[in-house]
Coordinates of C-alpha atoms and ligand atoms in Angstrom, one line a residue:
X1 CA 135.4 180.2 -44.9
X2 CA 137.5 183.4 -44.4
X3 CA 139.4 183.3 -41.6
X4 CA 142.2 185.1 -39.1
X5 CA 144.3 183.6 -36.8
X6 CA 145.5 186.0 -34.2
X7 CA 149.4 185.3 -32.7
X8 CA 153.1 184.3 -34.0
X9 CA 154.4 181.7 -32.3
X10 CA 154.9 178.0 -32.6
X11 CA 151.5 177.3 -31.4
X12 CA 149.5 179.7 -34.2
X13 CA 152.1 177.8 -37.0
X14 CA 150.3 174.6 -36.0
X15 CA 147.0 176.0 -36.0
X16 CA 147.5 177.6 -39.3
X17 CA 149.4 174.5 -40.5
X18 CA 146.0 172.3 -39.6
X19 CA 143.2 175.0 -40.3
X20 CA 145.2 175.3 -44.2
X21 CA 144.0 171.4 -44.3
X22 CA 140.6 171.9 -43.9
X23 CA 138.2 171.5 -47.3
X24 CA 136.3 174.5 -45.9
X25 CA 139.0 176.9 -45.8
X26 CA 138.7 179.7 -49.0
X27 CA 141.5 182.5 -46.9
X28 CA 143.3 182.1 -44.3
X29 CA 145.0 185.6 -42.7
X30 CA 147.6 185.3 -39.2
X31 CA 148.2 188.7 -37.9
X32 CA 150.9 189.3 -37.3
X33 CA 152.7 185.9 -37.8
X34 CA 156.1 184.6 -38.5
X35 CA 158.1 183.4 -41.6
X36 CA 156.3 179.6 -41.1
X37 CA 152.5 181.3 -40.9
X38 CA 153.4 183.0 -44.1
X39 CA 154.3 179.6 -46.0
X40 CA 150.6 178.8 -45.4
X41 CA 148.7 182.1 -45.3
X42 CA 148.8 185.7 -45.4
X43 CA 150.5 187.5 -42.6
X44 CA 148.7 190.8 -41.8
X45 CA 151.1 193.2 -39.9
X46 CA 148.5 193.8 -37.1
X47 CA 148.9 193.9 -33.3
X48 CA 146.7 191.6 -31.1
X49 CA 145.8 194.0 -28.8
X50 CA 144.7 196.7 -31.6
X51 CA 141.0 195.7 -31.5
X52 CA 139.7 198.5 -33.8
X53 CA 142.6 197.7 -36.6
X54 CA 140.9 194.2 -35.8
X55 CA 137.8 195.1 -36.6
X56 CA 138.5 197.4 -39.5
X57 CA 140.5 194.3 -41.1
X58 CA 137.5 191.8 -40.6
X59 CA 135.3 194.4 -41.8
X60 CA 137.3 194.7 -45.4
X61 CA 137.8 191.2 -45.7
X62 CA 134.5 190.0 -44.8
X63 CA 136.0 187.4 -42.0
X64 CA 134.0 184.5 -40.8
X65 CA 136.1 183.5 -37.9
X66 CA 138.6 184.7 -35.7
X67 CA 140.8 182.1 -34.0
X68 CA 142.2 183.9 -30.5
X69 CA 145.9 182.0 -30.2
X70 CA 148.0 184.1 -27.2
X71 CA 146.2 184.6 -23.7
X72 CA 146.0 188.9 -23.7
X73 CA 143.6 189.4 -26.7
X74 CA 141.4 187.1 -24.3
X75 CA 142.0 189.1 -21.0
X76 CA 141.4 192.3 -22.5
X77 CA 138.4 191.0 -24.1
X78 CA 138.7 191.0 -27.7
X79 CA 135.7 188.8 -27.8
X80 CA 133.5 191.5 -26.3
X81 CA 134.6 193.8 -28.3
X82 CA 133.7 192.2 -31.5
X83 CA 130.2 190.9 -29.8
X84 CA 129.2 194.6 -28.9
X85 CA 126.4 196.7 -30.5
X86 CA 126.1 193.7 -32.3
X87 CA 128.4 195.1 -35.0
X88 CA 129.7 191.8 -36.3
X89 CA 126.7 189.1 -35.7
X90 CA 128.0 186.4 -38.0
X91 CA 131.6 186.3 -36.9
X92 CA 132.2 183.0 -35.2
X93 CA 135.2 183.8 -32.9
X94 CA 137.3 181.0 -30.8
X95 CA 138.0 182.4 -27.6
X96 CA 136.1 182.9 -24.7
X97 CA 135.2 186.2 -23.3
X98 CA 136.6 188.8 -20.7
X99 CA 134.6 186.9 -18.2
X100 CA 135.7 183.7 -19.0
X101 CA 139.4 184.7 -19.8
X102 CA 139.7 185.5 -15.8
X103 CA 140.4 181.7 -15.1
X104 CA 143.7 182.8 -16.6
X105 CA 143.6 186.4 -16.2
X106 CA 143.2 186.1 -12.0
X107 CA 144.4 183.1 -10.5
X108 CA 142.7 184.7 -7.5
X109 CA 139.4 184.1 -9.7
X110 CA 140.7 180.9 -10.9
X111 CA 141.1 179.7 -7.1
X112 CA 138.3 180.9 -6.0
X113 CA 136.2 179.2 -9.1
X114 CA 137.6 175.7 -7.9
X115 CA 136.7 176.1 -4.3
X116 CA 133.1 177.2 -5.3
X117 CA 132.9 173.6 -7.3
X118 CA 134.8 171.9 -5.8
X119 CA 137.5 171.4 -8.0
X120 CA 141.2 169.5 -6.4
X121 CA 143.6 172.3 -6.2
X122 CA 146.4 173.4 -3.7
X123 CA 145.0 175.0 -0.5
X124 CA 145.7 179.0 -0.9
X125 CA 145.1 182.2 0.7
X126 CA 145.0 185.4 -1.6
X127 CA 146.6 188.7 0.3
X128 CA 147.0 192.3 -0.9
X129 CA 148.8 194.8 0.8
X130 CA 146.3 195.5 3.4
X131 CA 146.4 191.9 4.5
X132 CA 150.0 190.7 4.0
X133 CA 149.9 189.7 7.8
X134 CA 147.6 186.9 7.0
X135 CA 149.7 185.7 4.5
X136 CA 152.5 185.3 6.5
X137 CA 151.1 183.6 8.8
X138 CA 149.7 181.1 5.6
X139 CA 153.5 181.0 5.4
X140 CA 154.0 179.9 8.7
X141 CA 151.9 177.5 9.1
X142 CA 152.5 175.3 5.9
X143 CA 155.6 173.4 5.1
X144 CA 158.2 174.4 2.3
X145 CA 158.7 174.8 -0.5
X146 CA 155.8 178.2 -0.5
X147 CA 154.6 178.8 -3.8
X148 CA 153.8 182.6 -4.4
X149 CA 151.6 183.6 -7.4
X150 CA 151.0 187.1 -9.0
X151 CA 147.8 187.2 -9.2
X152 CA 147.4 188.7 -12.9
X153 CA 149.3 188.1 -16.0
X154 CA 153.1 188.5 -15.5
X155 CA 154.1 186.9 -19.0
X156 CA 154.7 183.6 -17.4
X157 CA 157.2 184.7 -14.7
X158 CA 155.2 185.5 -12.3
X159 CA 155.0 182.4 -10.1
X160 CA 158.0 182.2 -7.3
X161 CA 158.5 178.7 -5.9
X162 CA 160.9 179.2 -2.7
X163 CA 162.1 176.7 0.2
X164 CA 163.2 179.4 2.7
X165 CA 160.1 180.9 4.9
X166 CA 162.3 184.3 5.5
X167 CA 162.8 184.4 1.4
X168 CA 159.1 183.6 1.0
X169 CA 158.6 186.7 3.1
X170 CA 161.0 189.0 1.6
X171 CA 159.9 187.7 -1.6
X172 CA 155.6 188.3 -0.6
X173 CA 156.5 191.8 0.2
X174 CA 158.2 192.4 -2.8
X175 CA 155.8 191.2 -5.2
X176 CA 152.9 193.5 -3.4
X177 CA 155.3 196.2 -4.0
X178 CA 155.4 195.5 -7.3
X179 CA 157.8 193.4 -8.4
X180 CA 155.7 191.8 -11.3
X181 CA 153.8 195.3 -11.5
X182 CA 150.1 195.7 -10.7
X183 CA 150.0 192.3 -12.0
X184 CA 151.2 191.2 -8.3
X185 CA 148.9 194.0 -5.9
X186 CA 147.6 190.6 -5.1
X187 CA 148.9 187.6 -4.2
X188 CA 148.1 183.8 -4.5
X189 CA 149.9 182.1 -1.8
X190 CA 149.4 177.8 -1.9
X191 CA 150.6 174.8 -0.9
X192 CA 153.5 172.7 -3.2
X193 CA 152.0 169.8 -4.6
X194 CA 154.4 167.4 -5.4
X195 CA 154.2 165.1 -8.2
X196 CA 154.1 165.3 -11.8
X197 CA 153.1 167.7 -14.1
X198 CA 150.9 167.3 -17.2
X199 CA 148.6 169.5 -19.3
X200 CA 145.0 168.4 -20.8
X201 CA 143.4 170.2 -23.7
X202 CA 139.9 170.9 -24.0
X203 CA 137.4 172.7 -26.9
X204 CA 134.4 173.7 -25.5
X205 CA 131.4 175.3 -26.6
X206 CA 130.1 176.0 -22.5
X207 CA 127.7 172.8 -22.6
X208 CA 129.9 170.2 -23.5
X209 CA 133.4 169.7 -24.3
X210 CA 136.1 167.8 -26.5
X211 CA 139.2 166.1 -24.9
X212 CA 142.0 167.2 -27.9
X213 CA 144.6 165.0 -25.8
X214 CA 147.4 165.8 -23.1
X215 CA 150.7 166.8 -23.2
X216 CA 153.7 167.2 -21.3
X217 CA 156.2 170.4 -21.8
X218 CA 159.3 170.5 -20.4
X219 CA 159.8 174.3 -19.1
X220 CA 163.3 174.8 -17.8
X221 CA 166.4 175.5 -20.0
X222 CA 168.8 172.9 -19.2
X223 CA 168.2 169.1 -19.1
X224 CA 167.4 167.1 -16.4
X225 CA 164.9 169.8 -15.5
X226 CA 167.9 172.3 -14.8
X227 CA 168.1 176.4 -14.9
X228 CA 165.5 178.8 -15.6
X229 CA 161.8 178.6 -16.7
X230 CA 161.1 179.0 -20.3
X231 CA 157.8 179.3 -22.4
X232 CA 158.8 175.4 -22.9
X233 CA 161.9 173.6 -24.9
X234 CA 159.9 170.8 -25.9
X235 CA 156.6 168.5 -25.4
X236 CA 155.3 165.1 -26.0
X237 CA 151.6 163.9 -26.6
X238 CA 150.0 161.6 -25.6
X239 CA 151.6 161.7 -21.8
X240 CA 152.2 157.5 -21.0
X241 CA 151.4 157.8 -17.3
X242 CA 148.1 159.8 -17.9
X243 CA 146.2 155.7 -18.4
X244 CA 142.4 155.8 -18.6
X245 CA 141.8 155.6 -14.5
X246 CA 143.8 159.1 -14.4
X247 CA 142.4 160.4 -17.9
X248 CA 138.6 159.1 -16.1
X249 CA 139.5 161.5 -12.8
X250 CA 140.7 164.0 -14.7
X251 CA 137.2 164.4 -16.9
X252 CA 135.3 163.4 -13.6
X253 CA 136.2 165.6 -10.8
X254 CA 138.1 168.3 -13.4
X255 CA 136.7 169.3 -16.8
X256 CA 133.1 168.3 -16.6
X257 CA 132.9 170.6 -13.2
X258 CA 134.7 173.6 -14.9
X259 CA 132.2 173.2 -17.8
X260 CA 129.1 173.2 -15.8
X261 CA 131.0 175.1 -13.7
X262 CA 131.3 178.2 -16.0
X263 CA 127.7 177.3 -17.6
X264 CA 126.2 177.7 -14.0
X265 CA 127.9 181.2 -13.3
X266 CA 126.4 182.8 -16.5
X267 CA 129.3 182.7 -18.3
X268 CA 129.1 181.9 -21.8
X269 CA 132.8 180.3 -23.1
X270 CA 133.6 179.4 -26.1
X271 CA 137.3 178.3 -26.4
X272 CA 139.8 176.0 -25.3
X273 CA 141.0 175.6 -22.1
X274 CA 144.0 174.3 -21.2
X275 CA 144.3 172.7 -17.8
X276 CA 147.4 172.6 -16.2
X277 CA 147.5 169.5 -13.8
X278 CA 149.6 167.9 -11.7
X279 CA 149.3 164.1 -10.9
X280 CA 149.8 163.4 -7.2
X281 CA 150.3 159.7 -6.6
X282 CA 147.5 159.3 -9.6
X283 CA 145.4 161.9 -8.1
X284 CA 144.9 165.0 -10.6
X285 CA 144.7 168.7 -9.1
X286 CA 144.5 171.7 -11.2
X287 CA 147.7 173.9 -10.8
X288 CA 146.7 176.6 -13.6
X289 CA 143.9 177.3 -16.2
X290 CA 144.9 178.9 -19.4
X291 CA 142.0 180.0 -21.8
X292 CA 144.3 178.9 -24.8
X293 CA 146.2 176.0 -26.4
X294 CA 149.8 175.7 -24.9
X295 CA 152.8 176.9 -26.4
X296 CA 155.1 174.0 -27.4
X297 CA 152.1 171.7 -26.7
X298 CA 149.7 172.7 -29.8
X299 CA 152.7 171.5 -32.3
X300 CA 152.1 168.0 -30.6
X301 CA 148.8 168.0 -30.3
X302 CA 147.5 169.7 -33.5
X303 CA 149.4 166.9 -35.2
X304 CA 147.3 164.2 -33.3
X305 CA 143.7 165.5 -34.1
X306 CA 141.5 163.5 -36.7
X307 CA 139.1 166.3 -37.7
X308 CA 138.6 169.1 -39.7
X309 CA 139.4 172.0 -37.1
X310 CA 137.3 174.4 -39.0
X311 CA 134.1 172.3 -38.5
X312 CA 134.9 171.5 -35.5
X313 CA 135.5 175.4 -34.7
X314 CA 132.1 176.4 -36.3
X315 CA 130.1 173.5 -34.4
X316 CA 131.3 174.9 -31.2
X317 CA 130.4 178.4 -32.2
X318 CA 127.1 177.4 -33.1
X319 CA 127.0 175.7 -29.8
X320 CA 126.4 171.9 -31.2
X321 CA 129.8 170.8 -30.6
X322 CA 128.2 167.4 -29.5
X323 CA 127.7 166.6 -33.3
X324 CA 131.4 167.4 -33.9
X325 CA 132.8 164.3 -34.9
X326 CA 136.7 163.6 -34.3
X327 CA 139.8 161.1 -33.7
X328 CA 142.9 161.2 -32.1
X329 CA 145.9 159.9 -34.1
X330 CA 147.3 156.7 -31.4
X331 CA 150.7 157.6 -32.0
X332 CA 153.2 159.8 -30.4
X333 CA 153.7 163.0 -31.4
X334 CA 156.8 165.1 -29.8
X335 CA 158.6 168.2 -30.1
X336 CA 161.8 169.6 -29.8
X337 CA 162.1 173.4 -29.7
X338 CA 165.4 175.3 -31.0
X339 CA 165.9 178.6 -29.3
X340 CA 168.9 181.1 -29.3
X341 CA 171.5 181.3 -27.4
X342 CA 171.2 182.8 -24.1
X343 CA 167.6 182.6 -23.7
X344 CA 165.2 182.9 -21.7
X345 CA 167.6 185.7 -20.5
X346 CA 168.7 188.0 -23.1
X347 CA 169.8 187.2 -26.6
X348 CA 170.6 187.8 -30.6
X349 CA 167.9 187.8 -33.2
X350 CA 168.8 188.3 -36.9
X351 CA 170.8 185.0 -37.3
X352 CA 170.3 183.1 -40.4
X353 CA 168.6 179.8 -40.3
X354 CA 169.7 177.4 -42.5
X355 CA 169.1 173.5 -43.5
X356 CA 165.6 173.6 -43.2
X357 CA 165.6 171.7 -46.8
X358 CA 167.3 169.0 -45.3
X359 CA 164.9 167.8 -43.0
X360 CA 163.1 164.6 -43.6
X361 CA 159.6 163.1 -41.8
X362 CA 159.0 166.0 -39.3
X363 CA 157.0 169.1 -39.1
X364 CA 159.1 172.1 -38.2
X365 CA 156.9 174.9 -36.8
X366 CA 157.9 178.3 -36.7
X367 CA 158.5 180.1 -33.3
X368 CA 160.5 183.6 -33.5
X369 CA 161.2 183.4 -37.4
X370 CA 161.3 186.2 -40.4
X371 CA 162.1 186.4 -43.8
X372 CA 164.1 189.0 -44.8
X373 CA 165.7 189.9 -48.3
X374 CA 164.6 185.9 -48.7
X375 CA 167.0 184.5 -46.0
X376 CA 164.9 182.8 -43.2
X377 CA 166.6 184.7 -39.3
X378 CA 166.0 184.2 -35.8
X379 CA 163.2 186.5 -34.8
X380 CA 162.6 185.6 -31.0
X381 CA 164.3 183.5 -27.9
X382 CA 162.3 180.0 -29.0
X383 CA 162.5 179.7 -32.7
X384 CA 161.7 176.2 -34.4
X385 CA 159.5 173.3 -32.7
X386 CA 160.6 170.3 -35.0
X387 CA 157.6 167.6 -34.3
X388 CA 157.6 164.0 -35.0
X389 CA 155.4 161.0 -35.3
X390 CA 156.4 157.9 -33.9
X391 CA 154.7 154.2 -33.0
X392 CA 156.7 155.0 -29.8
X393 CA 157.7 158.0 -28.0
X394 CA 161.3 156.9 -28.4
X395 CA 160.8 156.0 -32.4
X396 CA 159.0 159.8 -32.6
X397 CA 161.9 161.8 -30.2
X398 CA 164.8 159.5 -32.6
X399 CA 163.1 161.3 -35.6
X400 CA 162.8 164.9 -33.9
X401 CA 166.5 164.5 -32.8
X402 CA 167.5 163.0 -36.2
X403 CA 166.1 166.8 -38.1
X404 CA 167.8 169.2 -34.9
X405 CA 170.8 168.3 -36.3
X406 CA 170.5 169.6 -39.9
X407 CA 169.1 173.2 -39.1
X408 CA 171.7 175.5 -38.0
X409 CA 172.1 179.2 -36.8
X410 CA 174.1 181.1 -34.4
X411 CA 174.1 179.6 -31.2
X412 CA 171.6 177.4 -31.6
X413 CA 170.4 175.6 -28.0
X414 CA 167.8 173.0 -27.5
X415 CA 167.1 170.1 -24.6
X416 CA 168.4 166.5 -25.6
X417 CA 166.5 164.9 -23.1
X418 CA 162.6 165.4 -23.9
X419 CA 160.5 163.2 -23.3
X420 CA 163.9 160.7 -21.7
X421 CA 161.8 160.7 -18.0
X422 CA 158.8 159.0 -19.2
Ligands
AMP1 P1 151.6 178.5 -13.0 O1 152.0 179.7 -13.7 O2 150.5 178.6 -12.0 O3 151.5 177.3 -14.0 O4 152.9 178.1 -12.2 C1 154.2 177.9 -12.9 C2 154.8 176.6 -12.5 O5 155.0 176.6 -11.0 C3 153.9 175.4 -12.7 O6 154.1 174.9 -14.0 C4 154.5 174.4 -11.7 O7 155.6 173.8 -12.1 C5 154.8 175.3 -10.5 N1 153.7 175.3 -9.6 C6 152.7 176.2 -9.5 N2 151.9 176.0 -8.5 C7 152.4 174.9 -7.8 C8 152.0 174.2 -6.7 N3 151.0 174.5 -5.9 N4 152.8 173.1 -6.3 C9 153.9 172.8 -7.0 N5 154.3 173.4 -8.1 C10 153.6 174.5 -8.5
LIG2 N1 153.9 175.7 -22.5 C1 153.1 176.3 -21.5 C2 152.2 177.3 -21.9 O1 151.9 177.5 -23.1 O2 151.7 178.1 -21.0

């Protein structure tokens, strides 16, 4: 089987890493990819977004499947693209279509989809410009801290979690103005949940589904949950406090509605979808749906998985992923991501990586990596996820923490608490 993975972070090294162990694998092509993709396929220098360069690459090459890693392919529909006029009719493609891809796209949608099945979620109100007055009075009426949500991609910033009600104000005006772009002409205003957070990843083919396991990330900079949001510094699968009452409600009142869900409004997904939760004195509501695997959480949970991904992939494109057979690995995989100095606010790229030789009994996944002249440099703000097995989560973070120390470049930052609050 011939196939390209589209991304080139963290998350499509660990795809790429576990597709390159599947018997049925003859090619494998990541476009664009980063210096860890290359060391197990063939990076293409394509963009994501460019669907005819896309489609004039799988053309040449004769692909069989297209694996969708990063959210915007989805949103803009490269999945409809390809399906159109019937152009490409044996392409099995993971990723579910512009339709589908609006549970992430529009958290208006994605609201709105939970109340129509009754799926747990935060009580909201969604405002534009025209009815800000009713969302201030939302404002009013519920207690601190207000949660405001750009309703369309804002590449993971576009959530504002504030405790003042003036702020909140200041803050709702601002985003209808444009703050996050058109990505914020509306606005997703809900009530704080408070407990803990925890993600759940699901492969499904739009009749039935596969858990792949949970994971927790840990998105702020500093430790102890401190400083600004990242795209994650670290993860660990599986989560301890998700036990099989929690992992039961979760399947019971969460995924099996969204599937049927989905099925019942026509739409036709093929994908994962990741479901952000958040356990509320061990009741599960859905804060977020991605239509993707999670970025640091696929190099914890790609680790985990008993299967041969590309069977798996092509029984759920066929639509038969109930014959897809599959394990979990029991122990604990965990992550630790190395980023550069100064992110997620500005920083360097270009620094030399080195030590990578050194490290013994991890996986290190490539984030923001190149190769250039032959010398392995920083190429983004998160840059290595080094991944560990363990019989216990402390055993696996031990091992993780043991490898962080022999890889070095330039102001090299990472958490040193992963995974420490569970
Ligand atoms: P989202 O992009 O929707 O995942 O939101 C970003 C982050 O904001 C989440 O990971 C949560 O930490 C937090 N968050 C979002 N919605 C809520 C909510 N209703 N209650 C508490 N925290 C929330
Ligand atoms: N780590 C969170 C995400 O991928 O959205």
């Amino acid at each position: 089987m011939k196939v390209l993975l589209l991304g080139s972070g963290g998350r499509e090294h660990a795809l790429a890493w576990k597709i390159k162990e599947s018997e049925r694998l003859t090619k494998l092509y990541v476009a664009p990819g980063n210096a860890g993709t290359e060391e197990v396929a063939e990076n293409v220098d394509l963009k994501v977004t460019d669907f005819e360069a896309l489609a004039a690459f799988v053309k040449e090459k004769d692909i069989d499947m297209l694996v969708v890693g990063p959210e915007d392919p989805l949103v803009e529909g490269v999945r409809d693209y390809f399906e159109a006029d019937g152009r490409f009719p044996d392409l099995m493609i993971v990723g579910p279509g512009k339709a589908g891809a609006r549970l992430e796209g529009s958290k208006d949608f994605a609201k709105e989809f939970m109340t129509r099945h009754g799926i747990p979620t935060a009580r909201h109100t969604t405002v534009t410009r025209d009815s800000v007055t009713q969302g201030v009075e939302f404002l009013e009426r519920v207690k601190p801290p207000y949660v405001l949500k750009a309703d369309g991609l804002a590449a993971g910033k576009g959530v504002l979690i504030l405790d003042d009600l003036e702020e909140a104000k200041r803050e709702l005006n601002a985003m209808l103005d444009g703050k996050f772009g058109k990505a914020g002409n509306q606005v997703v205003i809900e009530e704080f949940l408070k407990g803990i957070e925890l993600s759940v990843f699901v492969l499904t083919d739009g009749k039935t589904y596969k858990v792949l396991g949970s994971a927790k990330d840990y998105k702020r900079v500093g430790e102890g949950d401190t400083g600004l949001n990242t795209g994650g510094m670290g993860a660990v699968s599986p989560v301890p406090f998700a036990d099989e009452e929690f992992n039961r409600k979760v399947e019971e009142r969460i995924i099996r509605p969204t599937v049927e869900g989905l099925r019942a409004e026509g739409i036709d997904y093929k994908g994962f979808i990741f479901f952000g939760l958040m356990n509320v004195e061990g009741e599960p509501y859905v804060i977020e749906y991605n239509v993707r695997m999670g970025d640091p959480e696929t190099e914890v949970v790609m680790p985990r998985l008993k299967a041969d991904i590309l069977t798996l992939f092509e029984e759920m494109a066929k639509g038969q992923l109930e014959k897809a057979a599959f394990g979990q690995d029991d122990r604990y995989c965990v992550t630790v991501m190395l980023v550069s100095a100064g992110y997620p606010g500005s920083y360097k790229k270009g620094m030399e990586i080195t030590g990578l030789e050194n490290v013994e009994g991890s996986m290190v996944f490539h984030a923001g990596t190149k190769r250039k002249d032959g010398r392995l440099l920083t190429n983004g703000g998160r840059v290595l996820a080094v991944s560990s097995f363990g019989e216990t989560m402390r055993e696996a973070l031990a091992q993780s923490y043991s490898n962080v120390g022999k890889i070095r470049f330039e102001g090299v930052n990472f958490r040193r608490d992963i995974g420490f609050d569970l």
